[in-house]
Amino acid sequence: GLVPFMVHTTHQFADTGTYPLGKRQRLREHLLWAVDPASYYEEGTFLTLRGPLLREEDVQHGGTSYPSFDPRRHMLIDSRQRTALRDALALARALGSALVMPELRCWCDRYWNRLRGCRYPTDR
């Protein structure tokens, strides 16, 4: 039989009680949001990127340029992701397609207050 389980989505900035986009999308990405009609996934044309958004040398360079707690590490590596994402969005638009968002890597938490080592203060 089935084993019951529970999922709790963590806080998302900019989500509201009536429009929880981030939480819903997290569940979709893990195939835990089962209320969309089939047309959500099947209708239209889609552009999907193959391969990693970052090269391993980009990650290595960013990792050795600054210590892990320095936000400049995140900004250096993220700038390469944003450039690739910009180009992918332009291509999708030119093709009249929807871009299937690639996995993005993040080295710093987003928080409205002081971070400790680029992480939310209670993270270890």
Tab-separated table of N, CA, C and O in Angstrom:
chain	number	residue	atom	x	y	z
A	1	GLY	N	0.800	-1.182	0.000
A	1	GLY	CA	0.000	0.000	0.000
A	1	GLY	C	0.849	1.254	0.000
A	1	GLY	O	2.071	1.211	-0.099
A	2	LEU	N	0.184	2.349	0.126
A	2	LEU	CA	0.850	3.639	0.159
A	2	LEU	C	1.264	3.998	1.575
A	2	LEU	O	0.545	3.716	2.531
A	3	VAL	N	2.407	4.627	1.690
A	3	VAL	CA	2.875	5.116	2.984
A	3	VAL	C	2.566	6.610	3.038
A	3	VAL	O	3.042	7.381	2.198
A	4	PRO	N	1.758	7.042	3.989
A	4	PRO	CA	1.429	8.471	4.064
A	4	PRO	C	2.648	9.284	4.502
A	4	PRO	O	3.505	8.800	5.233
A	5	PHE	N	2.728	10.502	4.004
A	5	PHE	CA	3.785	11.412	4.430
A	5	PHE	C	3.254	12.838	4.361
A	5	PHE	O	2.237	13.113	3.749
A	6	MET	N	3.983	13.745	4.992
A	6	MET	CA	3.580	15.143	5.007
A	6	MET	C	4.737	15.989	4.504
A	6	MET	O	5.894	15.685	4.783
A	7	VAL	N	4.439	17.042	3.781
A	7	VAL	CA	5.450	17.957	3.278
A	7	VAL	C	5.118	19.349	3.808
A	7	VAL	O	3.968	19.783	3.753
A	8	HIS	N	6.122	20.036	4.304
A	8	HIS	CA	5.955	21.417	4.765
A	8	HIS	C	6.865	22.293	3.924
A	8	HIS	O	8.075	22.083	3.893
A	9	THR	N	6.302	23.248	3.199
A	9	THR	CA	7.122	24.166	2.418
A	9	THR	C	7.560	25.320	3.307
A	9	THR	O	6.790	25.826	4.107
A	10	THR	N	8.800	25.703	3.160
A	10	THR	CA	9.352	26.766	3.993
A	10	THR	C	8.935	28.135	3.468
A	10	THR	O	8.368	28.256	2.387
A	11	HIS	N	9.249	29.166	4.242
A	11	HIS	CA	8.868	30.534	3.895
A	11	HIS	C	9.424	30.933	2.537
A	11	HIS	O	10.539	30.599	2.187
A	12	GLN	N	8.638	31.654	1.772
A	12	GLN	CA	9.039	32.185	0.479
A	12	GLN	C	8.830	33.684	0.494
A	12	GLN	O	7.746	34.154	0.818
A	13	PHE	N	9.845	34.444	0.131
A	13	PHE	CA	9.683	35.883	0.009
A	13	PHE	C	8.747	36.180	-1.155
A	13	PHE	O	8.794	35.519	-2.182
A	14	ALA	N	7.899	37.150	-0.990
A	14	ALA	CA	6.962	37.656	-1.997
A	14	ALA	C	5.722	36.786	-2.175
A	14	ALA	O	4.834	37.158	-2.914
A	15	ASP	N	5.645	35.633	-1.548
A	15	ASP	CA	4.415	34.849	-1.608
A	15	ASP	C	3.377	35.474	-0.687
A	15	ASP	O	3.714	36.098	0.309
A	16	THR	N	2.113	35.289	-1.040
A	16	THR	CA	1.035	35.737	-0.167
A	16	THR	C	0.094	34.561	0.050
A	16	THR	O	0.187	33.545	-0.637
A	17	GLY	N	-0.826	34.694	0.969
A	17	GLY	CA	-1.782	33.632	1.235
A	17	GLY	C	-2.650	33.299	0.034
A	17	GLY	O	-3.074	32.166	-0.151
A	18	THR	N	-2.906	34.299	-0.809
A	18	THR	CA	-3.755	34.061	-1.974
A	18	THR	C	-2.948	33.767	-3.241
A	18	THR	O	-3.517	33.387	-4.254
A	19	TYR	N	-1.645	33.926	-3.182
A	19	TYR	CA	-0.820	33.738	-4.380
A	19	TYR	C	0.543	33.150	-4.015
A	19	TYR	O	1.561	33.808	-4.135
A	20	PRO	N	0.590	31.899	-3.570
A	20	PRO	CA	1.849	31.290	-3.113
A	20	PRO	C	2.669	30.675	-4.248
A	20	PRO	O	2.826	29.465	-4.339
A	21	LEU	N	3.184	31.505	-5.150
A	21	LEU	CA	3.886	30.995	-6.324
A	21	LEU	C	5.102	30.142	-5.986
A	21	LEU	O	5.297	29.078	-6.562
A	22	GLY	N	5.959	30.607	-5.095
A	22	GLY	CA	7.181	29.877	-4.778
A	22	GLY	C	6.915	28.518	-4.171
A	22	GLY	O	7.526	27.516	-4.557
A	23	LYS	N	5.996	28.463	-3.232
A	23	LYS	CA	5.679	27.186	-2.588
A	23	LYS	C	5.080	26.212	-3.594
A	23	LYS	O	5.454	25.044	-3.656
A	24	ARG	N	4.173	26.703	-4.407
A	24	ARG	CA	3.542	25.857	-5.416
A	24	ARG	C	4.582	25.326	-6.401
A	24	ARG	O	4.577	24.157	-6.768
A	25	GLN	N	5.487	26.199	-6.816
A	25	GLN	CA	6.495	25.777	-7.777
A	25	GLN	C	7.455	24.750	-7.176
A	25	GLN	O	7.851	23.804	-7.851
A	26	ARG	N	7.833	24.918	-5.922
A	26	ARG	CA	8.685	23.915	-5.261
A	26	ARG	C	8.014	22.546	-5.272
A	26	ARG	O	8.651	21.536	-5.516
A	27	LEU	N	6.725	22.519	-5.002
A	27	LEU	CA	5.996	21.248	-5.011
A	27	LEU	C	5.922	20.673	-6.424
A	27	LEU	O	6.083	19.467	-6.613
A	28	ARG	N	5.694	21.536	-7.430
A	28	ARG	CA	5.662	21.061	-8.815
A	28	ARG	C	6.990	20.414	-9.203
A	28	ARG	O	7.024	19.382	-9.858
A	29	GLU	N	8.085	21.045	-8.829
A	29	GLU	CA	9.412	20.544	-9.204
A	29	GLU	C	9.685	19.157	-8.637
A	29	GLU	O	10.490	18.412	-9.187
A	30	HIS	N	9.034	18.811	-7.560
A	30	HIS	CA	9.238	17.501	-6.941
A	30	HIS	C	8.044	16.568	-7.162
A	30	HIS	O	7.893	15.573	-6.466
A	31	LEU	N	7.205	16.958	-8.152
A	31	LEU	CA	6.028	16.158	-8.541
A	31	LEU	C	5.075	15.914	-7.379
A	31	LEU	O	4.462	14.854	-7.266
A	32	LEU	N	4.936	16.924	-6.520
A	32	LEU	CA	4.037	16.827	-5.380
A	32	LEU	C	2.828	17.755	-5.515
A	32	LEU	O	2.027	17.859	-4.603
A	33	TRP	N	2.703	18.449	-6.635
A	33	TRP	CA	1.563	19.327	-6.886
A	33	TRP	C	0.734	18.663	-7.972
A	33	TRP	O	1.087	18.688	-9.145
A	34	ALA	N	-0.342	18.037	-7.606
A	34	ALA	CA	-1.092	17.198	-8.538
A	34	ALA	C	-2.433	17.795	-8.939
A	34	ALA	O	-3.343	17.070	-9.308
A	35	VAL	N	-2.598	19.112	-8.870
A	35	VAL	CA	-3.889	19.705	-9.189
A	35	VAL	C	-3.893	20.485	-10.505
A	35	VAL	O	-4.929	20.976	-10.917
A	36	ASP	N	-2.746	20.597	-11.184
A	36	ASP	CA	-2.720	21.267	-12.481
A	36	ASP	C	-3.357	20.373	-13.535
A	36	ASP	O	-3.171	19.157	-13.513
A	37	PRO	N	-4.060	20.962	-14.484
A	37	PRO	CA	-4.577	20.144	-15.586
A	37	PRO	C	-3.411	19.682	-16.464
A	37	PRO	O	-2.348	20.291	-16.481
A	38	ALA	N	-3.618	18.615	-17.205
A	38	ALA	CA	-2.571	18.087	-18.087
A	38	ALA	C	-2.095	19.154	-19.074
A	38	ALA	O	-0.920	19.188	-19.449
A	39	SER	N	-2.975	20.056	-19.466
A	39	SER	CA	-2.618	21.098	-20.433
A	39	SER	C	-1.494	22.001	-19.919
A	39	SER	O	-0.747	22.573	-20.713
A	40	TYR	N	-1.364	22.124	-18.601
A	40	TYR	CA	-0.288	22.947	-18.031
A	40	TYR	C	1.066	22.443	-18.501
A	40	TYR	O	1.986	23.227	-18.721
A	41	TYR	N	1.205	21.142	-18.638
A	41	TYR	CA	2.483	20.531	-19.005
A	41	TYR	C	2.586	20.169	-20.485
A	41	TYR	O	3.677	19.926	-20.980
A	42	GLU	N	1.464	20.102	-21.186
A	42	GLU	CA	1.468	19.538	-22.535
A	42	GLU	C	1.219	20.534	-23.657
A	42	GLU	O	1.603	20.283	-24.797
A	43	GLU	N	0.557	21.653	-23.381
A	43	GLU	CA	0.204	22.573	-24.459
A	43	GLU	C	1.270	23.641	-24.630
A	43	GLU	O	1.811	24.148	-23.662
A	44	GLY	N	1.571	23.962	-25.869
A	44	GLY	CA	2.547	24.996	-26.162
A	44	GLY	C	3.863	24.401	-26.620
A	44	GLY	O	4.025	23.183	-26.721
A	45	THR	N	4.804	25.287	-26.925
A	45	THR	CA	6.146	24.845	-27.288
A	45	THR	C	7.103	25.282	-26.187
A	45	THR	O	6.961	26.366	-25.612
A	46	PHE	N	8.066	24.434	-25.914
A	46	PHE	CA	8.960	24.660	-24.790
A	46	PHE	C	10.413	24.580	-25.235
A	46	PHE	O	10.768	23.775	-26.093
A	47	LEU	N	11.245	25.402	-24.637
A	47	LEU	CA	12.685	25.352	-24.845
A	47	LEU	C	13.314	24.856	-23.551
A	47	LEU	O	13.076	25.421	-22.484
A	48	THR	N	14.078	23.798	-23.663
A	48	THR	CA	14.767	23.234	-22.504
A	48	THR	C	16.258	23.257	-22.763
A	48	THR	O	16.713	22.868	-23.844
A	49	LEU	N	17.015	23.715	-21.806
A	49	LEU	CA	18.471	23.710	-21.933
A	49	LEU	C	19.002	22.343	-21.533
A	49	LEU	O	18.514	21.737	-20.588
A	50	ARG	N	20.002	21.882	-22.239
A	50	ARG	CA	20.635	20.605	-21.894
A	50	ARG	C	22.009	20.886	-21.327
A	50	ARG	O	22.731	21.756	-21.809
A	51	GLY	N	22.366	20.137	-20.322
A	51	GLY	CA	23.670	20.323	-19.703
A	51	GLY	C	23.603	21.363	-18.599
A	51	GLY	O	22.598	22.050	-18.419
A	52	PRO	N	24.673	21.486	-17.866
A	52	PRO	CA	24.688	22.426	-16.731
A	52	PRO	C	24.740	23.878	-17.193
A	52	PRO	O	25.292	24.186	-18.243
A	53	LEU	N	24.145	24.751	-16.413
A	53	LEU	CA	24.163	26.173	-16.706
A	53	LEU	C	25.551	26.761	-16.446
A	53	LEU	O	25.964	27.712	-17.082
A	54	LEU	N	26.249	26.176	-15.505
A	54	LEU	CA	27.604	26.617	-15.161
A	54	LEU	C	28.605	25.526	-15.516
A	54	LEU	O	28.333	24.351	-15.320
A	55	ARG	N	29.753	25.945	-15.997
A	55	ARG	CA	30.842	24.993	-16.195
A	55	ARG	C	31.527	24.771	-14.849
A	55	ARG	O	31.529	25.648	-13.983
A	56	GLU	N	32.115	23.625	-14.677
A	56	GLU	CA	32.791	23.312	-13.417
A	56	GLU	C	33.916	24.308	-13.135
A	56	GLU	O	34.137	24.688	-11.992
A	57	GLU	N	34.598	24.785	-14.179
A	57	GLU	CA	35.672	25.769	-13.953
A	57	GLU	C	35.117	27.104	-13.446
A	57	GLU	O	35.794	27.814	-12.697
A	58	ASP	N	33.878	27.453	-13.830
A	58	ASP	CA	33.249	28.662	-13.284
A	58	ASP	C	33.038	28.515	-11.781
A	58	ASP	O	33.314	29.428	-11.003
A	59	VAL	N	32.552	27.358	-11.396
A	59	VAL	CA	32.300	27.099	-9.975
A	59	VAL	C	33.617	27.086	-9.207
A	59	VAL	O	33.741	27.679	-8.137
A	60	GLN	N	34.615	26.416	-9.758
A	60	GLN	CA	35.914	26.333	-9.087
A	60	GLN	C	36.550	27.708	-8.948
A	60	GLN	O	37.067	28.060	-7.903
A	61	HIS	N	36.497	28.504	-10.019
A	61	HIS	CA	37.080	29.847	-9.976
A	61	HIS	C	36.389	30.710	-8.920
A	61	HIS	O	37.034	31.394	-8.140
A	62	GLY	N	35.056	30.662	-8.918
A	62	GLY	CA	34.307	31.427	-7.927
A	62	GLY	C	34.583	30.955	-6.514
A	62	GLY	O	34.651	31.743	-5.580
A	63	GLY	N	34.771	29.647	-6.367
A	63	GLY	CA	35.029	29.082	-5.048
A	63	GLY	C	36.391	29.414	-4.489
A	63	GLY	O	36.587	29.455	-3.284
A	64	THR	N	37.352	29.671	-5.372
A	64	THR	CA	38.701	29.992	-4.889
A	64	THR	C	38.951	31.489	-4.854
A	64	THR	O	39.925	31.928	-4.266
A	65	SER	N	38.085	32.282	-5.491
A	65	SER	CA	38.282	33.738	-5.516
A	65	SER	C	37.958	34.393	-4.184
A	65	SER	O	38.582	35.363	-3.795
A	66	TYR	N	36.943	33.863	-3.514
A	66	TYR	CA	36.487	34.450	-2.260
A	66	TYR	C	36.144	33.332	-1.283
A	66	TYR	O	35.752	32.247	-1.696
A	67	PRO	N	36.227	33.606	0.013
A	67	PRO	CA	35.818	32.577	0.988
A	67	PRO	C	34.308	32.339	0.937
A	67	PRO	O	33.547	33.180	0.445
A	68	SER	N	33.863	31.209	1.440
A	68	SER	CA	32.455	30.816	1.334
A	68	SER	C	31.502	31.805	1.985
A	68	SER	O	30.346	31.888	1.593
A	69	PHE	N	31.948	32.554	2.972
A	69	PHE	CA	31.062	33.483	3.665
A	69	PHE	C	30.969	34.842	2.976
A	69	PHE	O	30.222	35.712	3.409
A	70	ASP	N	31.703	35.064	1.900
A	70	ASP	CA	31.758	36.359	1.241
A	70	ASP	C	30.693	36.436	0.143
A	70	ASP	O	30.702	35.628	-0.782
A	71	PRO	N	29.770	37.409	0.207
A	71	PRO	CA	28.728	37.530	-0.825
A	71	PRO	C	29.287	37.733	-2.232
A	71	PRO	O	28.630	37.420	-3.212
A	72	ARG	N	30.522	38.236	-2.348
A	72	ARG	CA	31.103	38.422	-3.683
A	72	ARG	C	31.288	37.084	-4.401
A	72	ARG	O	31.233	37.014	-5.627
A	73	ARG	N	31.462	36.014	-3.636
A	73	ARG	CA	31.558	34.672	-4.238
A	73	ARG	C	30.256	34.353	-4.975
A	73	ARG	O	30.257	33.931	-6.120
A	74	HIS	N	29.155	34.580	-4.283
A	74	HIS	CA	27.842	34.346	-4.884
A	74	HIS	C	27.646	35.223	-6.119
A	74	HIS	O	27.207	34.752	-7.167
A	75	MET	N	27.981	36.503	-6.008
A	75	MET	CA	27.750	37.437	-7.108
A	75	MET	C	28.591	37.087	-8.332
A	75	MET	O	28.117	37.184	-9.464
A	76	LEU	N	29.831	36.661	-8.118
A	76	LEU	CA	30.697	36.300	-9.239
A	76	LEU	C	30.141	35.103	-10.003
A	76	LEU	O	30.004	35.129	-11.226
A	77	ILE	N	29.791	34.056	-9.286
A	77	ILE	CA	29.291	32.851	-9.951
A	77	ILE	C	27.889	33.093	-10.518
A	77	ILE	O	27.562	32.666	-11.619
A	78	ASP	N	27.060	33.825	-9.774
A	78	ASP	CA	25.700	34.075	-10.221
A	78	ASP	C	25.671	34.930	-11.485
A	78	ASP	O	24.769	34.789	-12.308
A	79	SER	N	26.646	35.807	-11.669
A	79	SER	CA	26.656	36.643	-12.877
A	79	SER	C	26.729	35.772	-14.126
A	79	SER	O	26.116	36.093	-15.151
A	80	ARG	N	27.428	34.670	-14.066
A	80	ARG	CA	27.506	33.763	-15.224
A	80	ARG	C	26.163	33.070	-15.459
A	80	ARG	O	25.750	32.866	-16.598
A	81	GLN	N	25.478	32.707	-14.373
A	81	GLN	CA	24.149	32.095	-14.516
A	81	GLN	C	23.164	33.080	-15.129
A	81	GLN	O	22.380	32.729	-16.011
A	82	ARG	N	23.198	34.317	-14.647
A	82	ARG	CA	22.263	35.320	-15.162
A	82	ARG	C	22.489	35.600	-16.641
A	82	ARG	O	21.538	35.802	-17.397
A	83	THR	N	23.745	35.599	-17.084
A	83	THR	CA	24.046	35.809	-18.503
A	83	THR	C	23.469	34.676	-19.340
A	83	THR	O	22.823	34.907	-20.373
A	84	ALA	N	23.677	33.443	-18.917
A	84	ALA	CA	23.148	32.288	-19.654
A	84	ALA	C	21.625	32.300	-19.648
A	84	ALA	O	20.986	32.009	-20.669
A	85	LEU	N	21.029	32.662	-18.528
A	85	LEU	CA	19.573	32.710	-18.432
A	85	LEU	C	19.001	33.805	-19.326
A	85	LEU	O	17.996	33.602	-20.009
A	86	ARG	N	19.656	34.953	-19.370
A	86	ARG	CA	19.217	36.045	-20.251
A	86	ARG	C	19.201	35.583	-21.707
A	86	ARG	O	18.248	35.811	-22.439
A	87	ASP	N	20.266	34.909	-22.115
A	87	ASP	CA	20.357	34.437	-23.497
A	87	ASP	C	19.281	33.384	-23.795
A	87	ASP	O	18.689	33.383	-24.863
A	88	ALA	N	19.037	32.499	-22.846
A	88	ALA	CA	18.016	31.461	-23.030
A	88	ALA	C	16.626	32.085	-23.135
A	88	ALA	O	15.805	31.662	-23.951
A	89	LEU	N	16.349	33.099	-22.329
A	89	LEU	CA	15.055	33.778	-22.396
A	89	LEU	C	14.881	34.487	-23.742
A	89	LEU	O	13.799	34.467	-24.327
A	90	ALA	N	15.952	35.097	-24.239
A	90	ALA	CA	15.888	35.771	-25.541
A	90	ALA	C	15.620	34.763	-26.657
A	90	ALA	O	14.810	35.012	-27.555
A	91	LEU	N	16.291	33.605	-26.606
A	91	LEU	CA	16.077	32.572	-27.612
A	91	LEU	C	14.645	32.038	-27.556
A	91	LEU	O	13.986	31.880	-28.591
A	92	ALA	N	14.149	31.776	-26.349
A	92	ALA	CA	12.782	31.283	-26.196
A	92	ALA	C	11.789	32.295	-26.755
A	92	ALA	O	10.836	31.926	-27.460
A	93	ARG	N	12.013	33.553	-26.479
A	93	ARG	CA	11.103	34.581	-26.987
A	93	ARG	C	11.139	34.640	-28.514
A	93	ARG	O	10.106	34.744	-29.169
A	94	ALA	N	12.348	34.563	-29.079
A	94	ALA	CA	12.485	34.601	-30.541
A	94	ALA	C	11.798	33.403	-31.196
A	94	ALA	O	11.268	33.516	-32.307
A	95	LEU	N	11.799	32.268	-30.504
A	95	LEU	CA	11.173	31.056	-31.030
A	95	LEU	C	9.680	30.962	-30.709
A	95	LEU	O	9.003	30.033	-31.144
A	96	GLY	N	9.181	31.899	-29.899
A	96	GLY	CA	7.782	31.844	-29.483
A	96	GLY	C	7.525	30.686	-28.533
A	96	GLY	O	6.435	30.114	-28.533
A	97	SER	N	8.511	30.340	-27.743
A	97	SER	CA	8.425	29.201	-26.816
A	97	SER	C	8.482	29.670	-25.371
A	97	SER	O	8.893	30.791	-25.091
A	98	ALA	N	8.088	28.781	-24.496
A	98	ALA	CA	8.240	29.026	-23.063
A	98	ALA	C	9.542	28.362	-22.618
A	98	ALA	O	9.828	27.231	-23.016
A	99	LEU	N	10.320	29.046	-21.831
A	99	LEU	CA	11.565	28.480	-21.327
A	99	LEU	C	11.269	27.629	-20.098
A	99	LEU	O	10.632	28.091	-19.149
A	100	VAL	N	11.717	26.399	-20.126
A	100	VAL	CA	11.669	25.559	-18.930
A	100	VAL	C	12.885	25.968	-18.116
A	100	VAL	O	14.024	25.799	-18.565
A	101	MET	N	12.627	26.561	-16.969
A	101	MET	CA	13.718	27.129	-16.180
A	101	MET	C	14.725	26.057	-15.777
A	101	MET	O	14.352	25.014	-15.252
A	102	PRO	N	16.010	26.344	-16.005
A	102	PRO	CA	17.039	25.394	-15.584
A	102	PRO	C	17.267	25.503	-14.077
A	102	PRO	O	16.848	26.467	-13.433
A	103	GLU	N	17.935	24.522	-13.538
A	103	GLU	CA	18.289	24.570	-12.116
A	103	GLU	C	19.332	25.662	-11.921
A	103	GLU	O	20.315	25.745	-12.654
A	104	LEU	N	19.102	26.515	-10.942
A	104	LEU	CA	20.037	27.587	-10.620
A	104	LEU	C	20.731	27.268	-9.303
A	104	LEU	O	20.104	26.744	-8.384
A	105	ARG	N	21.998	27.581	-9.215
A	105	ARG	CA	22.747	27.338	-7.979
A	105	ARG	C	22.869	28.638	-7.204
A	105	ARG	O	22.996	29.717	-7.773
A	106	CYS	N	22.808	28.537	-5.901
A	106	CYS	CA	22.860	29.711	-5.039
A	106	CYS	C	23.821	29.440	-3.882
A	106	CYS	O	23.805	28.363	-3.303
A	107	TRP	N	24.626	30.430	-3.574
A	107	TRP	CA	25.594	30.280	-2.488
A	107	TRP	C	25.281	31.195	-1.309
A	107	TRP	O	25.939	31.130	-0.291
A	108	CYS	N	24.297	32.060	-1.461
A	108	CYS	CA	23.935	32.993	-0.393
A	108	CYS	C	22.419	32.975	-0.210
A	108	CYS	O	21.675	32.990	-1.186
A	109	ASP	N	21.964	32.955	1.027
A	109	ASP	CA	20.537	33.034	1.295
A	109	ASP	C	20.033	34.449	1.052
A	109	ASP	O	20.780	35.419	1.158
A	110	ARG	N	18.752	34.554	0.743
A	110	ARG	CA	18.111	35.866	0.637
A	110	ARG	C	17.405	36.118	1.961
A	110	ARG	O	16.609	35.304	2.409
A	111	TYR	N	17.711	37.237	2.550
A	111	TYR	CA	17.175	37.535	3.878
A	111	TYR	C	17.205	39.040	4.063
A	111	TYR	O	18.126	39.706	3.592
A	112	TRP	N	16.214	39.585	4.752
A	112	TRP	CA	16.102	41.032	4.912
A	112	TRP	C	16.925	41.565	6.067
A	112	TRP	O	16.833	42.727	6.422
A	113	ASN	N	17.713	40.754	6.689
A	113	ASN	CA	18.497	41.182	7.834
A	113	ASN	C	19.915	40.657	7.681
A	113	ASN	O	20.291	40.132	6.657
A	114	ARG	N	20.677	40.736	8.741
A	114	ARG	CA	22.081	40.327	8.711
A	114	ARG	C	22.213	38.816	8.494
A	114	ARG	O	21.547	38.018	9.147
A	115	LEU	N	23.096	38.433	7.587
A	115	LEU	CA	23.400	37.033	7.338
A	115	LEU	C	24.672	36.653	8.088
A	115	LEU	O	25.523	37.496	8.346
A	116	ARG	N	24.787	35.386	8.391
A	116	ARG	CA	26.014	34.885	9.008
A	116	ARG	C	26.654	33.910	8.022
A	116	ARG	O	26.128	32.839	7.773
A	117	GLY	N	27.791	34.310	7.449
A	117	GLY	CA	28.457	33.451	6.479
A	117	GLY	C	27.624	33.198	5.244
A	117	GLY	O	27.621	32.100	4.701
A	118	CYS	N	26.872	34.214	4.800
A	118	CYS	CA	26.005	34.103	3.620
A	118	CYS	C	24.813	33.186	3.859
A	118	CYS	O	24.155	32.742	2.931
A	119	ARG	N	24.536	32.854	5.096
A	119	ARG	CA	23.431	31.950	5.430
A	119	ARG	C	22.495	32.615	6.432
A	119	ARG	O	22.884	33.474	7.216
A	120	TYR	N	21.243	32.158	6.409
A	120	TYR	CA	20.255	32.590	7.387
A	120	TYR	C	20.832	32.333	8.781
A	120	TYR	O	21.465	31.303	9.004
A	121	PRO	N	20.649	33.253	9.729
A	121	PRO	CA	21.335	33.149	11.027
A	121	PRO	C	21.166	31.830	11.787
A	121	PRO	O	22.067	31.433	12.512
A	122	THR	N	20.043	31.136	11.603
A	122	THR	CA	19.871	29.881	12.367
A	122	THR	C	20.354	28.644	11.613
A	122	THR	O	20.344	27.559	12.152
A	123	ASP	N	20.763	28.819	10.336
A	123	ASP	CA	21.295	27.680	9.575
A	123	ASP	C	22.675	27.308	10.097
A	123	ASP	O	23.445	28.143	10.506
A	124	ARG	N	22.985	26.039	10.020
A	124	ARG	CA	24.314	25.575	10.460
A	124	ARG	C	25.058	24.984	9.305
A	124	ARG	O	24.642	24.454	8.409
